C-alpha positions as a Python dict, from the first residue, in 0.01 Angstrom:
ca = {
    (1, 'M'): (0, 0, 0),
    (2, 'E'): (5, 204, -326),
    (3, 'K'): (-59, 575, -317),
    (4, 'Q'): (-416, 667, -419),
    (5, 'E'): (-431, 836, -753),
    (6, 'W'): (-693, 1095, -839),
    (7, 'R'): (-839, 1225, -1158),
    (8, 'E'): (-1043, 1535, -1245),
    (9, 'A'): (-1394, 1455, -1371),
    (10, 'F'): (-1574, 1663, -1627),
    (11, 'Q'): (-1283, 1909, -1650),
    (12, 'R'): (-1231, 1880, -2025),
    (13, 'Q'): (-1597, 1942, -2130),
    (14, 'P'): (-1622, 2147, -2452),
    (15, 'T'): (-1843, 2443, -2512),
    (16, 'Y'): (-2100, 2431, -2793),
    (17, 'Y'): (-2201, 2658, -3080),
    (18, 'I'): (-2503, 2531, -3265),
    (19, 'F'): (-2594, 2625, -3621),
    (20, 'F'): (-2946, 2559, -3750),
    (21, 'D'): (-2975, 2545, -4129),
    (22, 'L'): (-3330, 2664, -4192),
    (23, 'T'): (-3313, 2638, -4569),
    (24, 'P'): (-3527, 2385, -4752),
    (25, 'P'): (-3588, 2093, -4721),
    (26, 'M'): (-3585, 2174, -4348),
    (27, 'S'): (-3944, 2189, -4225),
    (28, 'I'): (-4117, 2365, -3941),
    (29, 'S'): (-4188, 2022, -3783),
    (30, 'N'): (-3819, 1949, -3787),
    (31, 'I'): (-3729, 2279, -3623),
    (32, 'T'): (-3996, 2229, -3356),
    (33, 'T'): (-3861, 1879, -3275),
    (34, 'I'): (-3500, 2003, -3260),
    (35, 'C'): (-3590, 2295, -3033),
    (36, 'Q'): (-3788, 2076, -2797),
    (37, 'V'): (-3507, 1822, -2763),
    (38, 'L'): (-3249, 2096, -2716),
    (39, 'Q'): (-3460, 2251, -2442),
    (40, 'D'): (-3507, 1918, -2268),
    (41, 'T'): (-3130, 1842, -2283),
    (42, 'T'): (-3021, 2183, -2156),
    (43, 'I'): (-3267, 2184, -1866),
    (44, 'L'): (-3115, 1861, -1747),
    (45, 'V'): (-2765, 2021, -1758),
    (46, 'I'): (-2853, 2335, -1565),
    (47, 'S'): (-3056, 2139, -1304),
    (48, 'M'): (-2784, 1895, -1209),
    (49, 'K'): (-2569, 1929, -897),
    (50, 'G'): (-2203, 1871, -905),
    (51, 'S'): (-1974, 1895, -1208),
    (52, 'S'): (-2114, 2085, -1510),
    (53, 'R'): (-2144, 1883, -1824),
    (54, 'F'): (-2135, 2206, -2032),
    (55, 'S'): (-2217, 2557, -1922),
    (56, 'V'): (-2169, 2794, -2222),
    (57, 'L'): (-2367, 2785, -2548),
    (58, 'G'): (-2437, 2989, -2857),
    (59, 'V'): (-2695, 2955, -3135),
    (60, 'Y'): (-2689, 3078, -3489),
    (61, 'V'): (-2958, 3033, -3762),
    (62, 'L'): (-2864, 2998, -4130),
    (63, 'S'): (-3093, 3116, -4403),
    (64, 'G'): (-3121, 3405, -4649),
    (65, 'R'): (-3096, 3621, -4341),
    (66, 'T'): (-2839, 3460, -4109),
    (67, 'K'): (-2870, 3570, -3751),
    (68, 'C'): (-2726, 3494, -3408),
    (69, 'I'): (-3033, 3431, -3191),
    (70, 'F'): (-2844, 3342, -2875),
    (71, 'P'): (-2493, 3493, -2837),
    (72, 'F'): (-2225, 3277, -2675),
    (73, 'Q'): (-2291, 3303, -2299),
    (74, 'S'): (-2361, 3116, -1976),
    (75, 'L'): (-2660, 2890, -2029),
    (76, 'K'): (-2776, 2866, -1663),
    (77, 'Q'): (-2765, 3243, -1598),
    (78, 'N'): (-2946, 3323, -1921),
    (79, 'Y'): (-3183, 3030, -1956),
    (80, 'T'): (-3493, 3249, -1988),
    (81, 'K'): (-3336, 3425, -2280),
    (82, 'F'): (-3240, 3085, -2432),
    (83, 'Q'): (-3599, 2964, -2405),
    (84, 'F'): (-3724, 3285, -2569),
    (85, 'S'): (-3476, 3236, -2860),
    (86, 'L'): (-3599, 2886, -2922),
    (87, 'E'): (-3962, 2998, -2915),
    (88, 'C'): (-3881, 3272, -3167),
    (89, 'M'): (-3722, 3014, -3397),
    (90, 'K'): (-4021, 2772, -3364),
    (91, 'S'): (-4263, 3047, -3452),
    (92, 'T'): (-4077, 3149, -3770),
    (93, 'H'): (-4283, 3082, -4085),
    (94, 'T'): (-4139, 3325, -4327),
    (95, 'L'): (-3813, 3144, -4364),
    (96, 'F'): (-3967, 2845, -4545),
    (97, 'T'): (-4053, 3001, -4876),
    (98, 'G'): (-3870, 2738, -5080),
    (99, 'S'): (-3612, 2989, -5215),
    (100, 'E'): (-3416, 3068, -4904),
    (101, 'T'): (-3044, 2990, -4922),
    (102, 'F'): (-2707, 3116, -4808),
    (103, 'E'): (-2360, 3128, -4958),
    (104, 'T'): (-2035, 2974, -4832),
    (105, 'S'): (-1911, 3324, -4761),
    (106, 'D'): (-2209, 3378, -4533),
    (107, 'L'): (-2130, 3061, -4341),
    (108, 'S'): (-1761, 3170, -4312),
    (109, 'T'): (-1870, 3502, -4160),
    (110, 'C'): (-2100, 3335, -3910),
    (111, 'L'): (-1824, 3098, -3800),
    (112, 'Q'): (-1587, 3397, -3758),
    (113, 'H'): (-1849, 3570, -3539),
    (114, 'A'): (-1880, 3258, -3328),
    (115, 'I'): (-1502, 3244, -3275),
    (116, 'Q'): (-1494, 3612, -3178),
    (117, 'Q'): (-1778, 3562, -2929),
    (118, 'Y'): (-1592, 3259, -2786),
    (119, 'E'): (-1270, 3457, -2745),
    (120, 'T'): (-1449, 3761, -2592),
    (121, 'Y'): (-1639, 3545, -2339),
    (122, 'F'): (-1338, 3348, -2208),
    (123, 'Q'): (-1102, 3646, -2210),
    (124, 'G'): (-1324, 3790, -1936),
    (125, 'A'): (-1420, 3460, -1765),
    (126, 'V'): (-1092, 3267, -1761),
    (127, 'L'): (-762, 3450, -1722),
    (128, 'N'): (-532, 3163, -1824),
    (129, 'K'): (-586, 3093, -2196),
    (130, 'E'): (-460, 2740, -2162),
    (131, 'E'): (-760, 2662, -1941),
    (132, 'W'): (-1017, 2766, -2196),
    (133, 'P'): (-1246, 2479, -2291),
    (134, 'Q'): (-1235, 2387, -2657),
    (135, 'L'): (-1523, 2476, -2887),
    (136, 'Q'): (-1746, 2214, -3047),
    (137, 'V'): (-1941, 2328, -3351),
    (138, 'V'): (-2264, 2152, -3440),
    (139, 'F'): (-2469, 2194, -3757),
    (140, 'F'): (-2821, 2073, -3806),
    (141, 'T'): (-2937, 2056, -4162),
    (142, 'A'): (-3176, 1873, -4392),
    (143, 'Q'): (-2970, 1937, -4705),
    (144, 'P'): (-2787, 1646, -4876),
    (145, 'L'): (-2504, 1554, -4646),
    (146, 'Q'): (-2227, 1552, -4905),
    (147, 'R'): (-2319, 1888, -5044),
    (148, 'F'): (-2352, 2058, -4702),
    (149, 'T'): (-2034, 1893, -4571),
    (150, 'K'): (-1839, 2034, -4871),
    (151, 'Q'): (-1976, 2380, -4798),
    (152, 'V'): (-1867, 2348, -4428),
    (153, 'K'): (-1521, 2237, -4526),
    (154, 'E'): (-1476, 2537, -4752),
    (155, 'S'): (-1587, 2779, -4479),
    (156, 'L'): (-1359, 2626, -4216),
    (157, 'Q'): (-1044, 2728, -4404),
    (158, 'S'): (-1083, 3089, -4283),
    (159, 'I'): (-1136, 2999, -3922),
    (160, 'E'): (-889, 2965, -3630),
    (161, 'L'): (-898, 2586, -3600),
    (162, 'G'): (-684, 2578, -3283),
    (163, 'Y'): (-994, 2659, -3070),
    (164, 'I'): (-1215, 2388, -3223),
    (165, 'R'): (-1236, 2041, -3076),
    (166, 'K'): (-1480, 1890, -3319),
    (167, 'V'): (-1730, 1985, -3598),
    (168, 'N'): (-2039, 1779, -3621),
    (169, 'V'): (-2272, 1787, -3920),
    (170, 'I'): (-2611, 1628, -3832),
    (171, 'M'): (-2832, 1570, -4137),
    (172, 'L'): (-3197, 1505, -4072),
    (173, 'R'): (-3357, 1244, -4297),
    (174, 'N'): (-3697, 1388, -4372),
    (175, 'R'): (-3968, 1162, -4515),
    (176, 'L'): (-4144, 1455, -4682),
    (177, 'F'): (-3852, 1542, -4907),
    (178, 'H'): (-3606, 1350, -5114),
    (179, 'T'): (-3279, 1474, -4949),
    (180, 'S'): (-3026, 1246, -5115),
    (181, 'M'): (-2847, 1343, -5428),
    (182, 'T'): (-2885, 1145, -5749),
    (183, 'S'): (-2588, 940, -5851),
    (184, 'S'): (-2498, 1180, -6138),
    (185, 'E'): (-2519, 1483, -5906),
    (186, 'S'): (-2307, 1314, -5648),
    (187, 'K'): (-2048, 1208, -5911),
    (188, 'S'): (-2043, 1565, -6053),
    (189, 'E'): (-1980, 1725, -5708),
    (190, 'T'): (-1713, 1474, -5621),
    (191, 'Q'): (-1530, 1534, -5943),
    (192, 'S'): (-1556, 1909, -5895),
    (193, 'H'): (-1431, 1885, -5540),
    (194, 'S'): (-1136, 1663, -5628),
    (195, 'S'): (-1032, 1885, -5920),
    (196, 'Q'): (-1018, 2199, -5710),
    (197, 'N'): (-746, 2230, -5448),
    (198, 'I'): (-915, 2501, -5241),
    (199, 'F'): (-660, 2483, -4957),
    (200, 'D'): (-331, 2310, -4881),
    (201, 'N'): (-302, 1952, -4763),
    (202, 'D'): (-214, 2035, -4395),
    (203, 'V'): (-531, 2246, -4353),
    (204, 'E'): (-739, 1980, -4541),
    (205, 'N'): (-608, 1704, -4314),
    (206, 'T'): (-683, 1909, -4004),
    (207, 'I'): (-1043, 1984, -4119),
    (208, 'N'): (-1099, 1624, -4212),
    (209, 'S'): (-986, 1512, -3861),
    (210, 'L'): (-1227, 1763, -3698),
    (211, 'L'): (-1526, 1703, -3919),
    (212, 'H'): (-1773, 1426, -3833),
    (213, 'A'): (-2092, 1386, -4039),
    (214, 'I'): (-2383, 1157, -3961),
    (215, 'E'): (-2735, 1111, -4082),
    (216, 'V'): (-3025, 1069, -3831),
    (217, 'D'): (-3403, 1039, -3859),
    (218, 'A'): (-3589, 1358, -3789),
    (219, 'N'): (-3751, 1233, -3459),
    (220, 'S'): (-3699, 1320, -3098),
    (221, 'Y'): (-3538, 985, -3004),
    (222, 'Q'): (-3259, 1013, -3256),
    (223, 'L'): (-3190, 1378, -3185),
    (224, 'E'): (-3189, 1320, -2816),
    (225, 'N'): (-2926, 1048, -2855),
    (226, 'V'): (-2715, 1302, -3046),
    (227, 'M'): (-2742, 1578, -2792),
    (228, 'K'): (-2712, 1359, -2481),
    (229, 'C'): (-2368, 1246, -2600),
    (230, 'W'): (-2262, 1593, -2493),
    (231, 'L'): (-2322, 1489, -2130),
    (232, 'H'): (-2057, 1219, -2123),
    (233, 'D'): (-1723, 1289, -1943),
    (234, 'C'): (-1480, 1394, -2214),
    (235, 'S'): (-1174, 1399, -1991),
    (236, 'T'): (-890, 1180, -2117),
    (237, 'D'): (-615, 1308, -1885),
    (238, 'S'): (-622, 978, -1699),
    (239, 'D'): (-770, 634, -1723),
    (240, 'H'): (-1079, 597, -1503),
    (241, 'L'): (-1065, 233, -1382),
    (242, 'R'): (-800, -39, -1348),
    (243, 'I'): (-887, -406, -1326),
    (244, 'V'): (-607, -644, -1207),
    (245, 'V'): (-645, -1001, -1333),
    (246, 'D'): (-336, -1205, -1246),
    (247, 'K'): (-58, -1042, -1444),
    (248, 'Y'): (-283, -827, -1653),
    (249, 'N'): (-365, -467, -1558),
    (250, 'L'): (-662, -356, -1754),
    (251, 'R'): (-692, 25, -1800),
    (252, 'C'): (-1047, 139, -1870),
    (253, 'D'): (-1266, 447, -1912),
    (254, 'L'): (-1607, 462, -1744),
    (255, 'K'): (-1919, 563, -1933),
    (256, 'E'): (-2241, 638, -1759),
    (257, 'C'): (-2542, 431, -1864),
    (258, 'F'): (-2776, 698, -1729),
    (259, 'L'): (-2769, 1020, -1526),
    (260, 'N'): (-2756, 993, -1146),
    (261, 'I'): (-3101, 1083, -1019),
    (262, 'D'): (-2943, 1206, -691),
    (263, 'S'): (-2804, 1495, -891),
    (264, 'F'): (-3150, 1636, -944),
    (265, 'P'): (-3383, 1816, -689),
    (266, 'V'): (-3662, 1556, -763),
    (267, 'H'): (-3458, 1248, -664),
    (268, 'G'): (-3710, 1160, -393),
    (269, 'H'): (-3971, 1086, -660),
    (270, 'F'): (-3754, 816, -810),
    (271, 'S'): (-3672, 626, -492),
    (272, 'I'): (-3830, 444, -198),
    (273, 'A'): (-3749, 558, 153),
    (274, 'V'): (-3767, 372, 486),
    (275, 'D'): (-3569, 632, 673),
    (276, 'S'): (-3572, 1011, 672),
    (277, 'T'): (-3213, 1007, 546),
    (278, 'Y'): (-3338, 912, 205),
    (279, 'S'): (-3642, 1136, 183),
    (280, 'N'): (-3759, 1478, 284),
    (281, 'Q'): (-3771, 1451, 665),
    (282, 'V'): (-4098, 1526, 827),
    (283, 'G'): (-4065, 1524, 1208),
    (284, 'R'): (-4285, 1557, 1514),
    (285, 'A'): (-4176, 1594, 1877),
    (286, 'N'): (-4132, 1273, 2068),
    (287, 'P'): (-4366, 1298, 2375),
    (288, 'V'): (-4106, 1117, 2586),
    (289, 'S'): (-3820, 1352, 2499),
    (290, 'K'): (-3892, 1683, 2329),
    (291, 'Q'): (-3533, 1696, 2205),
    (292, 'N'): (-3581, 1394, 1976),
    (293, 'F'): (-3784, 1387, 1658),
    (294, 'I'): (-3972, 1095, 1510),
    (295, 'S'): (-3895, 1073, 1139),
    (296, 'K'): (-4183, 1019, 906),
    (297, 'V'): (-4165, 882, 547),
    (298, 'P'): (-4455, 863, 298),
    (299, 'V'): (-4663, 562, 240),
    (300, 'L'): (-4618, 497, -135),
    (301, 'T'): (-4850, 346, -390),
    (302, 'L'): (-4694, 168, -694),
    (303, 'E'): (-4936, 115, -982),
    (304, 'A'): (-4868, -174, -1221),
    (305, 'V'): (-4796, -72, -1580),
    (306, 'A'): (-4689, -388, -1746),
    (307, 'V'): (-4518, -728, -1704),
    (308, 'V'): (-4185, -775, -1866),
    (309, 'R'): (-3988, -1086, -1950),
    (310, 'R'): (-3706, -1119, -1697),
    (311, 'E'): (-3438, -1169, -1960),
    (312, 'G'): (-3566, -862, -2141),
    (313, 'L'): (-3451, -628, -1861),
    (314, 'C'): (-3085, -530, -1859),
    (315, 'E'): (-2916, -503, -1527),
    (316, 'S'): (-2754, -177, -1636),
    (317, 'L'): (-3099, -2, -1619),
    (318, 'L'): (-3151, -68, -1248),
    (319, 'F'): (-3029, 162, -980),
    (320, 'G'): (-3076, 273, -615),
    (321, 'H'): (-3123, 92, -288),
    (322, 'P'): (-3297, -245, -312),
    (323, 'F'): (-3590, -347, -92),
    (324, 'I'): (-3780, -665, -16),
    (325, 'A'): (-4160, -636, -16),
    (326, 'T'): (-4360, -889, 175),
    (327, 'A'): (-4727, -911, 271),
    (328, 'T'): (-4807, -664, 548),
    (329, 'Q'): (-4843, -747, 917),
    (330, 'C'): (-5004, -414, 1004),
    (331, 'W'): (-5185, -463, 1337),
    (332, 'K'): (-5446, -202, 1247),
    (333, 'L'): (-5599, -436, 981),
    (334, 'D'): (-5848, -704, 1091),
    (335, 'W'): (-5752, -1069, 1063),
    (336, 'D'): (-5962, -1141, 754),
    (337, 'E'): (-5812, -853, 563),
    (338, 'L'): (-5459, -957, 658),
    (339, 'E'): (-5521, -1312, 546),
    (340, 'R'): (-5672, -1200, 215),
    (341, 'C'): (-5387, -957, 154),
    (342, 'E'): (-5129, -1239, 200),
    (343, 'Q'): (-5318, -1470, -37),
    (344, 'E'): (-5338, -1204, -307),
    (345, 'F'): (-4974, -1115, -262),
    (346, 'T'): (-4861, -1481, -283),
    (347, 'A'): (-5071, -1544, -594),
    (348, 'I'): (-4916, -1256, -781),
    (349, 'V'): (-4565, -1355, -679),
    (350, 'N'): (-4631, -1716, -789),
    (351, 'Y'): (-4767, -1599, -1128),
    (352, 'L'): (-4454, -1379, -1195),
    (353, 'Y'): (-4223, -1659, -1083),
    (354, 'E'): (-4389, -1929, -1294),
    (355, 'K'): (-4397, -1709, -1606),
    (356, 'N'): (-4041, -1581, -1546),
    (357, 'M'): (-4172, -1223, -1555),
    (358, 'V'): (-4113, -900, -1359),
    (359, 'L'): (-4370, -638, -1275),
    (360, 'L'): (-4316, -287, -1405),
    (361, 'T'): (-4478, -23, -1184),
    (362, 'K'): (-4483, 356, -1145),
    (363, 'K'): (-4530, 568, -837),
    (364, 'R'): (-4875, 708, -808),
    (365, 'I'): (-4862, 1082, -764),
    (366, 'N'): (-5044, 1241, -472),
    (367, 'L'): (-5114, 1606, -536),
    (368, 'S'): (-5294, 1672, -203),
    (369, 'G'): (-4981, 1781, -16),
    (370, 'T'): (-4818, 1993, -288),
    (371, 'T'): (-4894, 2291, -500),
    (372, 'D'): (-4685, 2167, -796),
    (373, 'K'): (-4892, 2069, -1095),
    (374, 'V'): (-4615, 1872, -1269),
    (375, 'I'): (-4442, 1598, -1067),
    (376, 'P'): (-4236, 1317, -1219),
    (377, 'A'): (-4342, 959, -1163),
    (378, 'G'): (-4059, 723, -1072),
    (379, 'H'): (-4079, 366, -1211),
    (380, 'F'): (-3989, 51, -1027),
    (381, 'V'): (-3936, -314, -1120),
    (382, 'L'): (-4056, -597, -889),
    (383, 'F'): (-3871, -928, -910),
    (384, 'P'): (-4045, -1237, -769),
    (385, 'S'): (-3882, -1472, -520),
    (386, 'K'): (-4010, -1704, -252),
    (387, 'N'): (-4311, -1519, -94),
    (388, 'A'): (-4143, -1178, -157),
    (389, 'L'): (-4070, -920, -424),
    (390, 'L'): (-3742, -750, -478),
    (391, 'V'): (-3805, -379, -548),
    (392, 'K'): (-3557, -178, -757),
    (393, 'S'): (-3576, 159, -928),
    (394, 'V'): (-3550, 149, -1304),
    (395, 'V'): (-3432, 414, -1547),
    (396, 'T'): (-3676, 615, -1751),
    (397, 'Q'): (-3627, 785, -2088),
    (398, 'E'): (-3514, 1123, -1953),
    (399, 'L'): (-3217, 985, -1763),
    (400, 'L'): (-3091, 748, -2026),
    (401, 'L'): (-2760, 830, -2192),
    (402, 'P'): (-2653, 695, -2535),
    (403, 'L'): (-2365, 452, -2542),
    (404, 'T'): (-2181, 350, -2853),
    (405, 'L'): (-1922, 75, -2835),
    (406, 'S'): (-1641, 37, -3086),
    (407, 'D'): (-1605, -290, -3277),
    (408, 'S'): (-1366, -539, -3122),
    (409, 'N'): (-1037, -612, -3298),
    (410, 'A'): (-908, -961, -3381),
    (411, 'I'): (-728, -1119, -3090),
    (412, 'P'): (-403, -1314, -3140),
    (413, 'E'): (-437, -1682, -3056),
    (414, 'E'): (-140, -1664, -2821),
    (415, 'L'): (-303, -1390, -2611),
    (416, 'T'): (-623, -1588, -2594),
    (417, 'L'): (-436, -1887, -2448),
    (418, 'E'): (-251, -1667, -2197),
    (419, 'V'): (-572, -1502, -2078),
    (420, 'K'): (-741, -1841, -2043),
    (421, 'E'): (-452, -1964, -1827),
    (422, 'S'): (-476, -1655, -1598),
    (423, 'M'): (-862, -1683, -1567),
    (424, 'E'): (-830, -2052, -1474),
    (425, 'K'): (-619, -1961, -1174),
    (426, 'L'): (-908, -1768, -1015),
    (427, 'E'): (-1133, -1937, -759),
    (428, 'K'): (-1451, -2070, -906),
    (429, 'R'): (-1785, -2020, -717),
    (430, 'D'): (-2126, -2145, -808),
    (431, 'V'): (-2293, -1864, -615),
    (432, 'Y'): (-2207, -1531, -466),
    (433, 'N'): (-2239, -1555, -87),
    (434, 'P'): (-2199, -1211, 76),
    (435, 'V'): (-2138, -1372, 414),
    (436, 'S'): (-1798, -1491, 288),
    (437, 'V'): (-1700, -1140, 158),
    (438, 'N'): (-1581, -891, 416),
    (439, 'S'): (-1515, -530, 320),
    (440, 'G'): (-1366, -412, 658),
    (441, 'L'): (-1654, -165, 721),
    (442, 'Y'): (-1694, -249, 1093),
    (443, 'R'): (-1325, -185, 1162),
    (444, 'Y'): (-1325, 140, 963),
    (445, 'L'): (-1642, 281, 1139),
    (446, 'L'): (-1488, 192, 1477),
    (447, 'S'): (-1162, 358, 1388),
    (448, 'F'): (-1346, 661, 1245),
    (449, 'F'): (-1556, 697, 1559),
    (450, 'S'): (-1253, 661, 1793),
    (451, 'K'): (-1063, 928, 1609),
    (452, 'N'): (-1347, 1183, 1596),
    (453, 'K'): (-1532, 1142, 1930),
    (454, 'S'): (-1452, 1389, 2206),
    (455, 'K'): (-1239, 1265, 2492),
    (456, 'A'): (-1454, 1142, 2775),
    (457, 'S'): (-1417, 1284, 3123),
    (458, 'T'): (-1256, 1039, 3373),
    (459, 'S'): (-1346, 1224, 3689),
    (460, 'F'): (-1678, 1257, 3866),
    (461, 'V'): (-1749, 1523, 4129),
    (462, 'V'): (-2015, 1423, 4377),
    (463, 'P'): (-2262, 1707, 4417),
    (464, 'I'): (-2265, 1859, 4766),
    (465, 'I'): (-2627, 1897, 4875),
    (466, 'N'): (-2708, 2130, 5167),
    (467, 'K'): (-2973, 1987, 5395),
    (468, 'D'): (-3106, 2340, 5460),
    (469, 'E'): (-3190, 2412, 5101),
    (470, 'G'): (-3558, 2413, 5005),
    (471, 'K'): (-3743, 2152, 4808),
    (472, 'A'): (-3732, 2360, 4490),
    (473, 'T'): (-3357, 2372, 4510),
    (474, 'L'): (-3340, 1996, 4576),
    (475, 'K'): (-3551, 1916, 4274),
    (476, 'K'): (-3335, 2138, 4068),
    (477, 'R'): (-3016, 1963, 4196),
    (478, 'R'): (-3155, 1615, 4121),
    (479, 'K'): (-3119, 1678, 3743),
    (480, 'C'): (-2751, 1616, 3763),
    (481, 'T'): (-2597, 1363, 3525),
    (482, 'V'): (-2603, 1001, 3639),
    (483, 'V'): (-2259, 867, 3714),
    (484, 'P'): (-2119, 604, 3468),
    (485, 'V'): (-2084, 258, 3622),
    (486, 'A'): (-1707, 240, 3573),
    (487, 'E'): (-1645, 575, 3737),
    (488, 'V'): (-1862, 490, 4037),
    (489, 'A'): (-1672, 167, 4088),
    (490, 'S'): (-1342, 349, 4092),
    (491, 'N'): (-1469, 594, 4360),
    (492, 'V'): (-1632, 343, 4593),
    (493, 'S'): (-1438, 282, 4913),
    (494, 'P'): (-1324, -77, 4973),
    (495, 'E'): (-1624, -184, 5170),
    (496, 'P'): (-1807, -518, 5158),
    (497, 'N'): (-2041, -523, 4857),
    (498, 'N'): (-2231, -839, 4947),
    (499, 'G'): (-2051, -1046, 4695),
    (500, 'K'): (-2114, -823, 4398),
    (501, 'D'): (-1837, -718, 4160),
    (502, 'F'): (-1974, -369, 4107),
    (503, 'M'): (-2246, -134, 4230),
    (504, 'T'): (-2475, 44, 3985),
    (505, 'A'): (-2478, 425, 3982),
    (506, 'S'): (-2839, 447, 4099),
    (507, 'T'): (-2769, 215, 4398),
    (508, 'F'): (-2462, 411, 4492),
    (509, 'L'): (-2646, 742, 4489),
    (510, 'K'): (-2945, 610, 4682),
    (511, 'K'): (-2710, 464, 4948),
    (512, 'K'): (-2497, 774, 4987),
    (513, 'F'): (-2771, 1035, 4972),
    (514, 'L'): (-3068, 836, 5094),
    (515, 'Q'): (-3224, 1129, 5283),
    (516, 'N'): (-3224, 1371, 4990),
    (517, 'I'): (-3330, 1136, 4699),
    (518, 'V'): (-3695, 1059, 4671),
}
């Protein structure tokens, strides 16, 4: 058996410094949208359990009066200050006068301040400089992309580039303004840039490798896709997954399709529970044994939202524990109501099955038992089958992560033939039958239990009961533990047992202490 290899997850996450260009044609609407999406993304990060996607952040605004509105610091410990900074930026109206601008030298100064804050923070937070996370600089602007990118390139020449992992320039396409340069303006700037060698080739190549510029629409969906890319695992110290197919060993990296809802404190609202293990346990004393508790789970109501074509739902959007819903057999309902319920249930299942549709539902929120005014509503998809519905949780917008796949390269014909030959060697099955696939879980659990249980006692001492003791004492003595059957059998003298192979513990006790046991 090969030795298990391990990798560190989310240990190479960069820190972020965000620069907002508030100069025209940036609008107040754009700033409001950016701030809202940034707040939504960061609240996800600080609310998640487990590995941190990113923990330190800084924010600078660029205008005629450049200013650091949120110095480079821990996001979770200073989130109230961060929210206040965003609110201040959203309420700013004086910056949009139509004449506000900043020079390249101003941008260079701001970048230098950001680097200084980065160094100061991690000098106190992380002793080993080699363990400092790299810095990712992000610019949001509405200026023409080529013009602003040129300005960023010029400002980066005075910066310590060794700390920087990547520089992203995000240009917002605004419908209210014509943000693209004319062909003559673009040609003029290109010629001007090519004629001036503002820095040597090595620095230029380094900056070009760090700089990534994209255009997005100025809406929350596009901006959220940009910011949620920061939540992916950036670690490349090891491959994540290996798939062995015949002689091929495929090395892969794993990308999350969505965030794990179990990482959030509201995970119970996005799942269905039939056991207290999967929900908030509410217990009451068992009248038979006060030491045991009867677990209680809520009775849920799923409200239909829409019907969706079955082929229009990707498997990657489903998660959680599956359940099968059937018509109820609750004995508290009268016969007519049970029959009517079963007929209605079957009719809906048949409709979905015939139309090849699934039912999209959301959990109905009950505010009677809580003081919270805002509660998320988990969504579920119901798949029809014969007289039943398969219930699965489905991802909502907040949990979804963007996923970009690179274009596939041309495959040599020889490799195509080799792979085909290897794939043909595998067993072909028309269906997946779980009965024929054994994971070894039973053996593992038995082995795990045997290793961890306490060693059982092999001796049993018969209690000595004094006939002179009072009734109170006798009642108290009767609470002794009942002898295990195997132990009683080993202590019984070799007397005739009327043909029986063993004598139960209760029979043994009654026979030996008949006078003292009621």
